[in-house]
Short mmCIF file of C-alpha atoms in Angstrom, two decimals:
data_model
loop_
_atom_site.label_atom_id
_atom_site.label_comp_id
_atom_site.label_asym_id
_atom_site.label_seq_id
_atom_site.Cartn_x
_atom_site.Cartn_y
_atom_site.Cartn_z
CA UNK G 1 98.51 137.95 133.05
CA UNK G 2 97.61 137.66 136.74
CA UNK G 3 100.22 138.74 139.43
CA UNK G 4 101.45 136.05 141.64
CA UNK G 5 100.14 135.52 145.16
CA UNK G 6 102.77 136.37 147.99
CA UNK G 7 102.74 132.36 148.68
CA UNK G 8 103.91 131.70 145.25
CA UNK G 9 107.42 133.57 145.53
CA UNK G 10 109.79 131.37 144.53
CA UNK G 11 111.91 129.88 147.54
CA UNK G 12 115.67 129.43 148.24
CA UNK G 13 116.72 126.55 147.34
CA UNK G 14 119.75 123.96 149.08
CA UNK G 15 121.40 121.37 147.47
CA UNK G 16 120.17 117.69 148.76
CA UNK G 17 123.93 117.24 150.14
CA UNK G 18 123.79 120.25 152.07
CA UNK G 19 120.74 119.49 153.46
CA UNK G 20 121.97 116.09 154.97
CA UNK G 21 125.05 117.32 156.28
CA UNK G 22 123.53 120.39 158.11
CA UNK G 23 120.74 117.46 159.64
CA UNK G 24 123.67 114.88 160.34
CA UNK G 25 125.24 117.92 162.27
CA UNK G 26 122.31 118.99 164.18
CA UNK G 27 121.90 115.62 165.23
CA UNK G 28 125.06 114.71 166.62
CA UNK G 29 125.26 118.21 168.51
CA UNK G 30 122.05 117.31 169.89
CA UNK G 31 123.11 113.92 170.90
CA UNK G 32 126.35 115.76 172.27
CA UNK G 33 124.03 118.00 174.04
CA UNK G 34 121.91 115.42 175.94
CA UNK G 35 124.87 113.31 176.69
CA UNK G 36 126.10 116.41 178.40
CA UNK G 37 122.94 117.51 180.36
CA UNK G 38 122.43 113.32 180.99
CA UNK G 39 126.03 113.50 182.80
CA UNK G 40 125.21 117.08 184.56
CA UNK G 41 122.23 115.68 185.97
CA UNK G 42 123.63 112.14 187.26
CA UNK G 43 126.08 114.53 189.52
CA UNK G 44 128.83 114.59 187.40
CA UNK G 45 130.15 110.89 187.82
CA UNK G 46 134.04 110.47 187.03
CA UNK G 47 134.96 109.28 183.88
CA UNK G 48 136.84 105.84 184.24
CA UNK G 49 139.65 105.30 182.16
CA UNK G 50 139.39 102.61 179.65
CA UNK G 51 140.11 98.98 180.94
CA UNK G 52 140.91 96.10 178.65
CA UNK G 53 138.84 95.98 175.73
CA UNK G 54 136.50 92.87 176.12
CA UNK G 55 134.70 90.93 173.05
CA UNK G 56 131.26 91.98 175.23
CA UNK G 57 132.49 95.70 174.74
CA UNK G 58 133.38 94.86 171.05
CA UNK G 59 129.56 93.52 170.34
CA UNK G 60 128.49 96.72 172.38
CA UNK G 61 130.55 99.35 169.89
CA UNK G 62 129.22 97.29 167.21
CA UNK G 63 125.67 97.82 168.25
CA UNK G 64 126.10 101.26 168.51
CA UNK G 65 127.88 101.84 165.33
CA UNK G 66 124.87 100.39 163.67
CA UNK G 67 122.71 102.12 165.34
CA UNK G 68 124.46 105.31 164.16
CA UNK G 69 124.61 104.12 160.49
CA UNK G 70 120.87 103.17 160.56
CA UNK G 71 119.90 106.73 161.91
CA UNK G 72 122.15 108.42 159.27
CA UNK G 73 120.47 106.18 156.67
CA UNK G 74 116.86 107.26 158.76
CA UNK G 75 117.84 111.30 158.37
CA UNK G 76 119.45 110.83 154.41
CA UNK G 77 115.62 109.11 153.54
CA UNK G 78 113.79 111.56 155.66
CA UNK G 79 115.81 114.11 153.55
CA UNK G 80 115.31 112.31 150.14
CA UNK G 81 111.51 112.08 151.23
CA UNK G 82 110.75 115.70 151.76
CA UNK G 83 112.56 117.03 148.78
CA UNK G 84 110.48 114.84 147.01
CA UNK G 85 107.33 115.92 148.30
CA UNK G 86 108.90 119.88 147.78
CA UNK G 87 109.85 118.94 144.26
CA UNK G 88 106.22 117.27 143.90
CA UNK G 89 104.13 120.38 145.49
CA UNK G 90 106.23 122.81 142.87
CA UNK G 91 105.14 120.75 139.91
CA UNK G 92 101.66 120.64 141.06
CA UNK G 93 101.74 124.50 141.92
CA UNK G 94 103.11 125.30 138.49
CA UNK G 95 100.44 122.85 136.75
CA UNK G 96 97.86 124.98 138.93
CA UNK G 97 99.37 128.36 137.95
CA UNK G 98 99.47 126.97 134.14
CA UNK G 99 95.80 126.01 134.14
CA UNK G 100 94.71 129.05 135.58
CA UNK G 101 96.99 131.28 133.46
CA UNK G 102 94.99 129.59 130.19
CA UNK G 103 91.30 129.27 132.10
CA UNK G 104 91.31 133.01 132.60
CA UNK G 105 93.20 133.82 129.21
CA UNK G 106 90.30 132.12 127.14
CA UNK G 107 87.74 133.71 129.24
CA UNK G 108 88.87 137.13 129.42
CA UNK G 109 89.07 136.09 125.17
CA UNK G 110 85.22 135.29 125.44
CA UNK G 111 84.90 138.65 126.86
CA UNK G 112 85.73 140.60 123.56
CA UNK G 113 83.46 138.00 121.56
CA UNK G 114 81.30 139.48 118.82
CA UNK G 115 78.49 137.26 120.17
CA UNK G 116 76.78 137.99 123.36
CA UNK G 117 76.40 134.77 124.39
CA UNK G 118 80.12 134.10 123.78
CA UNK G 119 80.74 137.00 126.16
CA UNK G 120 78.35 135.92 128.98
CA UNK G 121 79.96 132.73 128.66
CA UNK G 122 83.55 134.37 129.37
CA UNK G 123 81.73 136.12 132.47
CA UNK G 124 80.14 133.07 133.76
CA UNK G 125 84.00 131.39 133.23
CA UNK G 126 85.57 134.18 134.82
CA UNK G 127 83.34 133.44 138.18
CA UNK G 128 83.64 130.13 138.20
CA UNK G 129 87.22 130.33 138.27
CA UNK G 130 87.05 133.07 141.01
CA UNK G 131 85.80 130.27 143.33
CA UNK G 132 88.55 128.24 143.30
CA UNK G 133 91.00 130.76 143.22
CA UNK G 134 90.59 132.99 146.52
CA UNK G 135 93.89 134.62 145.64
CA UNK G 136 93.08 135.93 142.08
CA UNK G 137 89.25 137.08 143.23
CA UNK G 138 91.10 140.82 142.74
CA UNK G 139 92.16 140.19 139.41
CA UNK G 140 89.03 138.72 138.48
CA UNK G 141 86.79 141.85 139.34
CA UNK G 142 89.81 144.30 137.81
CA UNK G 143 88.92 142.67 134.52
CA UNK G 144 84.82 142.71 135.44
CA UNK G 145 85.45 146.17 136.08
CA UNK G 146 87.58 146.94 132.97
CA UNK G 147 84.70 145.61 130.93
CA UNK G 148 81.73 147.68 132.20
CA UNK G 149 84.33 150.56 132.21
CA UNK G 150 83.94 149.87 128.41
CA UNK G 151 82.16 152.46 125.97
CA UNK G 152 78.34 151.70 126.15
CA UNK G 153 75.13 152.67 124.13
CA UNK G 154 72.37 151.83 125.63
CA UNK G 155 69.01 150.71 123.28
CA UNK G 156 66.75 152.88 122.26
CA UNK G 157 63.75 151.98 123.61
CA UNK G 158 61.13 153.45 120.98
CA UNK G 159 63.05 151.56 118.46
CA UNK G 160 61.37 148.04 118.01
CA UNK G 161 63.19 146.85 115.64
CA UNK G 162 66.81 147.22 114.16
CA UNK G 163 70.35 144.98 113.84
CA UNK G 164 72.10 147.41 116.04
CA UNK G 165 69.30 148.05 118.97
CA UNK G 166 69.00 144.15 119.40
CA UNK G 167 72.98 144.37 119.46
CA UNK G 168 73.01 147.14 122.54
CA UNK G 169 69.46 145.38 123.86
CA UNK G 170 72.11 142.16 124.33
CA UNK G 171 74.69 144.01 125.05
CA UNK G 172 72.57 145.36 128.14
CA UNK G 173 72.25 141.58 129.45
CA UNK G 174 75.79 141.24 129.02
CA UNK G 175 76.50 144.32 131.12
CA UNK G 176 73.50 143.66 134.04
CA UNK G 177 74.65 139.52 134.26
CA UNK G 178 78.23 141.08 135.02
CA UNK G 179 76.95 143.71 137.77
CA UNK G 180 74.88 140.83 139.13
CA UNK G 181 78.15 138.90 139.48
CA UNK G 182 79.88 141.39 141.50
CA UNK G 183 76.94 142.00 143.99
CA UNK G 184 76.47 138.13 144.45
CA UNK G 185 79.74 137.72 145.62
CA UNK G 186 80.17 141.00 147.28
CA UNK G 187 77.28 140.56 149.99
CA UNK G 188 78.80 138.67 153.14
CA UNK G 189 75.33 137.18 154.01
CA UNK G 190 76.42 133.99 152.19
CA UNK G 191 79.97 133.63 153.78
CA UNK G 192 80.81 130.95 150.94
CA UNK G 193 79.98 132.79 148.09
CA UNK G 194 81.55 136.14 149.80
CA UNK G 195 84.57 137.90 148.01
CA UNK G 196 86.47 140.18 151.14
CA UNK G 197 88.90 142.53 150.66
CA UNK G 198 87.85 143.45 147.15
CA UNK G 199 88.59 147.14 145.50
CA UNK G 200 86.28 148.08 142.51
CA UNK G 201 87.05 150.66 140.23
CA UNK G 202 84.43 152.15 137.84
CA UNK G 203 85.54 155.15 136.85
CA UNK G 204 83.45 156.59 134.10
CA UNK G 205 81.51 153.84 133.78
CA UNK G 206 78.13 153.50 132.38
CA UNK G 207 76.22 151.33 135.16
CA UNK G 208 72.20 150.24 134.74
CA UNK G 209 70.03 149.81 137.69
CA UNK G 210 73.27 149.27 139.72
CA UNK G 211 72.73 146.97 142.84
CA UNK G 212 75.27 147.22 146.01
CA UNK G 213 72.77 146.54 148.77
CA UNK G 214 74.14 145.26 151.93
CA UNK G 215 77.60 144.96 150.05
CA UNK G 216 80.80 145.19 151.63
CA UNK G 217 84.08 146.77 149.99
CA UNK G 218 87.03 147.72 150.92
CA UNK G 219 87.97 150.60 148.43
CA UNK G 220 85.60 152.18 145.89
CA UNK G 221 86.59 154.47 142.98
CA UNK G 222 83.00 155.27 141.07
CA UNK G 223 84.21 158.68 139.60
CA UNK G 224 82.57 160.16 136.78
CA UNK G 225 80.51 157.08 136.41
CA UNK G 226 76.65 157.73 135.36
CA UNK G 227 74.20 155.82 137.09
CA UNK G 228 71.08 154.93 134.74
CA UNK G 229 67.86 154.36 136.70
CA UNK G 230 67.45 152.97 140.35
CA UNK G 231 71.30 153.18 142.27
CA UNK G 232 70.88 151.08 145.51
CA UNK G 233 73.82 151.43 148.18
CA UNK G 234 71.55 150.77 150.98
CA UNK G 235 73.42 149.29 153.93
CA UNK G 236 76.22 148.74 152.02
CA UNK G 237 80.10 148.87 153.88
CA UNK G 238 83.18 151.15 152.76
CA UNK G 239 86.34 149.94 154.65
CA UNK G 240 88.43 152.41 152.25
CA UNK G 241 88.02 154.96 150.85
CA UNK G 242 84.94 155.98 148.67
CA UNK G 243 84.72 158.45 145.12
CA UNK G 244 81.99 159.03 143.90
CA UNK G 245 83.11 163.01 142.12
CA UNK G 246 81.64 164.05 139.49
CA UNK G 247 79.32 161.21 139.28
CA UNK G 248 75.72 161.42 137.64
CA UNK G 249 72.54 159.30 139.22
CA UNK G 250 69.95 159.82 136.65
CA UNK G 251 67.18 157.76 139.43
CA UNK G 252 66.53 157.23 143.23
CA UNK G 253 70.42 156.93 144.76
CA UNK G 254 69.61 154.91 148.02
CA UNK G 255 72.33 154.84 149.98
CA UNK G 256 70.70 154.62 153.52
CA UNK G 257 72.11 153.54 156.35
CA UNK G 258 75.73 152.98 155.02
CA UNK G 259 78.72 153.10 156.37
CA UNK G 260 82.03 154.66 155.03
CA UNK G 261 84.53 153.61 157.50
CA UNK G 262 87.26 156.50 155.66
CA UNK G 263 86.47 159.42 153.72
CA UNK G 264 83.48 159.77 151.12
CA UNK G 265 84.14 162.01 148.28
CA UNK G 266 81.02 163.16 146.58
CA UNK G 267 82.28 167.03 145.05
CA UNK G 268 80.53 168.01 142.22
CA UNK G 269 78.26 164.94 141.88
CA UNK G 270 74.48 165.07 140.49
CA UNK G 271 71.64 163.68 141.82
CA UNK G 272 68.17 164.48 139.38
CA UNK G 273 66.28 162.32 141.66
CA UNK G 274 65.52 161.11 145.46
CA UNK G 275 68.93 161.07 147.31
CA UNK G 276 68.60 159.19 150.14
CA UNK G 277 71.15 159.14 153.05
CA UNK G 278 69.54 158.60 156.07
CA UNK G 279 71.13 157.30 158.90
CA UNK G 280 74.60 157.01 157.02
CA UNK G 281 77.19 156.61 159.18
CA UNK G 282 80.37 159.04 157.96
CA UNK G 283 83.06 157.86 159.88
CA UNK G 284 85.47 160.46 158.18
CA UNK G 285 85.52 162.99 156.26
CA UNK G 286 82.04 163.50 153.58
CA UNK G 287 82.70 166.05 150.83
CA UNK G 288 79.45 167.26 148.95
CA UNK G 289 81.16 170.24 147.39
CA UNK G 290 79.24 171.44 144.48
CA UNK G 291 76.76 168.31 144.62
CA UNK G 292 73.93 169.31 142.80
CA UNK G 293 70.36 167.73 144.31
CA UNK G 294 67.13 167.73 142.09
CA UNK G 295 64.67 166.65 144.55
CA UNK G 296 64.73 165.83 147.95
CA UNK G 297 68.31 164.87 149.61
CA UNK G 298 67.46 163.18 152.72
CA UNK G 299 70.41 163.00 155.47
CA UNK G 300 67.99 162.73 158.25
CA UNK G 301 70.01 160.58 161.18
CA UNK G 302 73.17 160.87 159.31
CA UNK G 303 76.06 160.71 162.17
CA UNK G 304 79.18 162.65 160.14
CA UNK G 305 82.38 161.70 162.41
CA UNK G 306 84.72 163.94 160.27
CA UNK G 307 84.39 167.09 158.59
CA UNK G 308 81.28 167.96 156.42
CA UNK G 309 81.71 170.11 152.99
CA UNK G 310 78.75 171.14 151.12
CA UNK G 311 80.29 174.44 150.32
CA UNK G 312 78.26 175.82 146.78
CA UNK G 313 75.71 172.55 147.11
CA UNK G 314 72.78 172.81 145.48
CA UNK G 315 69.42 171.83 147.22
CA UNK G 316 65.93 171.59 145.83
CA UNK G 317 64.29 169.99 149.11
CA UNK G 318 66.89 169.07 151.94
CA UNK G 319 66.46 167.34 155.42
CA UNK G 320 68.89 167.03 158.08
CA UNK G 321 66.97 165.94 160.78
CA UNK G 322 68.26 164.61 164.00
CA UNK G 323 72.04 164.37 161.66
CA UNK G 324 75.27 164.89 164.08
CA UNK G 325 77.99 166.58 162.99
CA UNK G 326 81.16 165.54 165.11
CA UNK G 327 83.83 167.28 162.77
CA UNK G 328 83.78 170.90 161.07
CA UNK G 329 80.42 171.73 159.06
CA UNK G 330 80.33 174.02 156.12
CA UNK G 331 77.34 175.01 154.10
CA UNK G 332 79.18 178.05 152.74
CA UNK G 333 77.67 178.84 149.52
CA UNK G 334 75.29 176.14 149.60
CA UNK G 335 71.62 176.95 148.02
CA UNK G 336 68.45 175.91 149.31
CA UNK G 337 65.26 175.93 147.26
CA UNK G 338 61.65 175.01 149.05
CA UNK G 339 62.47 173.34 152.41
CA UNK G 340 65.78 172.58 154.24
CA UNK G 341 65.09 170.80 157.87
CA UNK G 342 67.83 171.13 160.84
CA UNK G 343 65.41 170.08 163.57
CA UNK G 344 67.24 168.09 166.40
CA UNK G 345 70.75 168.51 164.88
CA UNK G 346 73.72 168.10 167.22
CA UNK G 347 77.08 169.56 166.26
CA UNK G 348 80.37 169.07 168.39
CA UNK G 349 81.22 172.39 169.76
CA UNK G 350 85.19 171.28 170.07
CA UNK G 351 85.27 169.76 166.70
CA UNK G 352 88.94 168.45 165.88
CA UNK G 353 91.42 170.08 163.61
CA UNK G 354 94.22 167.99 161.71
CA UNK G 355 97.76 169.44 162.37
CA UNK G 356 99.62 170.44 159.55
CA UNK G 357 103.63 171.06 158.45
CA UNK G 358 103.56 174.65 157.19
CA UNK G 359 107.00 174.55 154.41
CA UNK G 360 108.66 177.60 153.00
CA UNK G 361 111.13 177.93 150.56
CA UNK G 362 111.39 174.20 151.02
CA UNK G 363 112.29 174.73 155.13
CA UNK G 364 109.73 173.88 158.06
CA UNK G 365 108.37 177.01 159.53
CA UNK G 366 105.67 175.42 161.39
CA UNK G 367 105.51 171.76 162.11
CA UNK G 368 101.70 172.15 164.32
CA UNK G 369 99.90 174.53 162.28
CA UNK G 370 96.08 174.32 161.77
CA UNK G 371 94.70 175.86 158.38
CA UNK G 372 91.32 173.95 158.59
CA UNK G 373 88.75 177.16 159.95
CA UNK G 374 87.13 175.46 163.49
CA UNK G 375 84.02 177.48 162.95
CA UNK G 376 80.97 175.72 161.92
CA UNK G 377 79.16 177.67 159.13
CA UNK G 378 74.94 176.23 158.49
CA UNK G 379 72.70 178.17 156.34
CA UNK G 380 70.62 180.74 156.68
CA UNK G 381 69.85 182.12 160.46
CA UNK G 382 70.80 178.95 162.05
CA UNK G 383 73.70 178.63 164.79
CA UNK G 384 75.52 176.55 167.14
CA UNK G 385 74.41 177.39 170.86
CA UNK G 386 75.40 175.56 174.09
CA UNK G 387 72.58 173.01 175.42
CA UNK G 388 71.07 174.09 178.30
CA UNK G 389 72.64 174.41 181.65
CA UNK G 390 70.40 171.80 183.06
CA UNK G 391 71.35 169.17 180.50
CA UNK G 392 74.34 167.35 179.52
CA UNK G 393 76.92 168.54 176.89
CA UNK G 394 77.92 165.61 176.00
CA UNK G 395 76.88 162.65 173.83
CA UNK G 396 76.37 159.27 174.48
CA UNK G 397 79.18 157.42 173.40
CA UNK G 398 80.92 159.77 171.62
CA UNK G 399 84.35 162.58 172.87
CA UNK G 400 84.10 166.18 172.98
CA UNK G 401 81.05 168.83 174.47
CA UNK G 402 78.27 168.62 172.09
CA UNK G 403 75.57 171.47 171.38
CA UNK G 404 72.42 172.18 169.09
CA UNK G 405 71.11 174.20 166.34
CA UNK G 406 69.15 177.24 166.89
CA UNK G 407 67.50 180.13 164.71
CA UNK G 408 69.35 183.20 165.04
CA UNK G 409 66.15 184.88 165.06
#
C-alpha cells in the first residue's frame, strides 16, 4: 500500500462550538481594541456621564444591538461555511486516496500476470497514474524497480522456436517497455513529463541495453546488477549518492560527461568492454577499487573533486589525459597492460583530509585525527612535481596550489 504524503496527515480537529466562540471572542477584543486606539488617537476625550435616556438613544442601542446580532449570525455562517468546505475537501481527499489505493492495486496485480500483454498493461497503468499523482511518482518506480529486480532469463537467441523462448523473448519487451518508462520520465528536457527527486534501486538486477542518457537522479543503488549489451549514462546527473559495486557491463558503459554531485562507488565492478568516462565530473569521492577493465577505460578530462581509489584496478588500455585530481589519488596495486596515458594531468598538491574521532575502549582519545595517507601514489615512474616557477600554482576556479605529473625518469 502506498505511504501517505506529508499533506495527507490527518489534522486536529475543533468542535464547530468552539470554533464560534473562540471567533466571537476575537472579534469583540478586536472591536475592544480599536475602540481603544480610536479614543487614544482623538486625544483622550472625557467620558460624559450618562444623561437621561432619550427614545433617539433607545432607536440608537437598538441599531447597534442588531448590528451585533447580524455580525454574530455573519461569523456563526462564515464558521458553518468553512467546516463545510473542510468536511467536503476530506471526503474528496479520501475518495482520491481510495481510487488511487485500487488504480495502483490492480496494476501492480497486472504486473504478476501470466500474459505479457496483461503485464505491459499494468506498466502502462502504473505510468499513467504516476502523472496525476506527483506525490506517489516514488512509489511508482519502487515497484518498477522491484519488478526488473525480478529473476530474468533472457532468450536464447539460436533457438527459433520453442514455448518457453517466445515466453522470455516477451518477457524481454516487458522488461525494455518498463526501462523505457523510467528514462522517459527521468530526463528533465521535457519539464512535464519529468519525475525529480526520484531514487532507483536495482540491485542485482538484470538490465538490457539500459538507457539513462541525460537523466537526472537523485540517489542510485545499481549494485551487483549486470548490464547486458550497450549501458548509456552519458550526461546523466547524480544528486546522491551512486553504487554501482560489484556490478558487471557485459558492452560499451558510456558514462561521459556525468556528473555525481556525492560519492561514486564503483569497487570491484567489471567492465569487458569500452568504459568511457571522459570528462566526468566527480564531485566527491570515486572508488574504482578492484574494477576490472577489458579494453580501453577512458577518463580523459575527468575532474575528480574528492579522493580517487583504484587501488588493485585492473587496466587493459587506460587514458587519463588532461583528468584533475583535487582530492587524494591512489593507484596502489593497480595493473596496467598495453598503454596507460597521464599526459597533462593536474593533481592538487594540498589535497584535503577528512578529520576523524579516534575512540578507545569506548573514550575519545583524539577528536582531529587524520588516518586518510595525504600522499598521492600514480603508477609506475610517474610523480607529483611543483609547476614551474614562472607559472601559476593554482587553478582556475578551483582552492588549493595545484601541480603536474612527471616521469621519475
Amino acid at each position: 500500500m502506498p505511504s501517505r504524503a506529508p499533506h495527507d496527515r490527518p489534522r486536529l480537529r475543533i468542535s464547530l462550538g468552539l470554533n464560534i466562540a473562540v471567533l466571537l471572542a476575537v472579534a469583540v477584543v478586536a472591536a475592544v481594541g480599536v475602540g481603544a486606539v480610536a479614543w487614544w488617537l482623538l486625544g483622550r476625550p472625557p467620558i460624559r456621564a450618562a444623561g437621561r435616556w432619550t427614545p433617539g438613544e433607545s432607536f440608537d442601542f437598538a441599531k447597534i444591538v442588531l448590528a451585533v446580532v447580524g455580525g454574530a449570525g455573519a461569523v456563526v455562517a462564515l464558521v458553518v461555511a468553512y467546516r463545510r468546505q473542510q468536511l467536503g475537501e476530506a471526503a474528496e481527499q479520501r475518495e482520491e486516496i481510495k481510487l488511487f489505493a485500487e488504480r495502483f492495486t490492480k496494476a501492480s496485480d497486472q504486473l504478476g500476470a501470466e500474459k505479457a500483454p496483461v503485464r505491459l498493461a499494468g506498466l502502462y497503468a502504473l505510468e499513467d497514474l504516476a502523472r496525476g499523482t506527483p506525490a506517489q511518482r516514488q512509489t511508482i518506480v519502487n515497484v518498477l524497480c522491484a519488478y526488473l529486480r525480478m529473476p530474468y532469463a533472457p532468450p536464447d537467441e539460436s533457438e527459433s522456436a520453442g514455448e518457453e523462448n517466445e515466453r522470455r523473448r516477451q518477457e524481454l519487451q516487458v522488461r525494455l517497455t518498463a526501462q523505457r518508462i523510467l528514462g522517459a520520465h527521468l530526463r528533465p528536457d521535457d519539464a512535464a513529463e519529468f519525475w525529480r527527486d526520484i531514487d532507483l534501486d536495482l540491485t542485482d538486477a538484470t538490465l538490457v541495453e539500459f538507457d539513462l542518457g541525460r537523466c537526472r537522479v537523485r540517489a542510485a543503488r545499481f549494485h551487483r546488477a549486470e548490464f547486458a549489451g550497450r549501458a548509456d549514462f552519458a550526461e546523466a546527473r547524480f544528486d546522491g549518492v551512486a553504487g554501482f559495486g560489484l556490478a558487471t557491463f557485459t558492452g560499451v558503459a558510456d558514462f561521459g560527461e556525468a556528473a555525481f554531485a556525492d560519492s561514486a562507488a564503483f569497487g570491484g565492478a567489471g567492465f569487458r568492454e569500452w568504459a568511457r568516462f571522459s570528462e566526468v565530473r566527480f564531485g566527491a569521492d570515486a572508488a574504482f577499487a578492484e574494477a576490472g577493465f577489458g579494453w580501453l577505460a577512458a577518463f580523459d578530462g575527468a575532474d575528480f573533486a574528492g579522493a580517487a581509489g583504484f587501488r588493485g584496478a585492473r587496466f587493459r588500455e587506460a587514458w587519463f589525459t588532461r583528468a584533475t585530481f583535487g582530492g587524494v589519488a591512489k593507484f596502489t596495486g593497480a595493473e596496467f597492460g598495453a598503454n596507460a596515458e597521464f599526459g597533462g594531468v593536474r593533481v592538487r598538491l594540498d589535497p584535503p583530509r577528512r578529520p576523524t574521532t579516534v575512540r578507545l575502549g569506548g573514550e575519545v582519545v583524539d577528536e582531529d585525527a587524520y588516518p586518510e595517507e595525504a600522499d598521492h601514489d600514480f603508477p609506475g615512474a610517474l610523480v607529483v612535481v611543483d609547476p614551474p616557477a614562472e607559472n601559476d600554482a593554482s587553478l582556475p576556479g578551483r582552492p588549493g596550489r595545484w601541480g603536474y605529473l612527471s616521469s621519475a625518469d
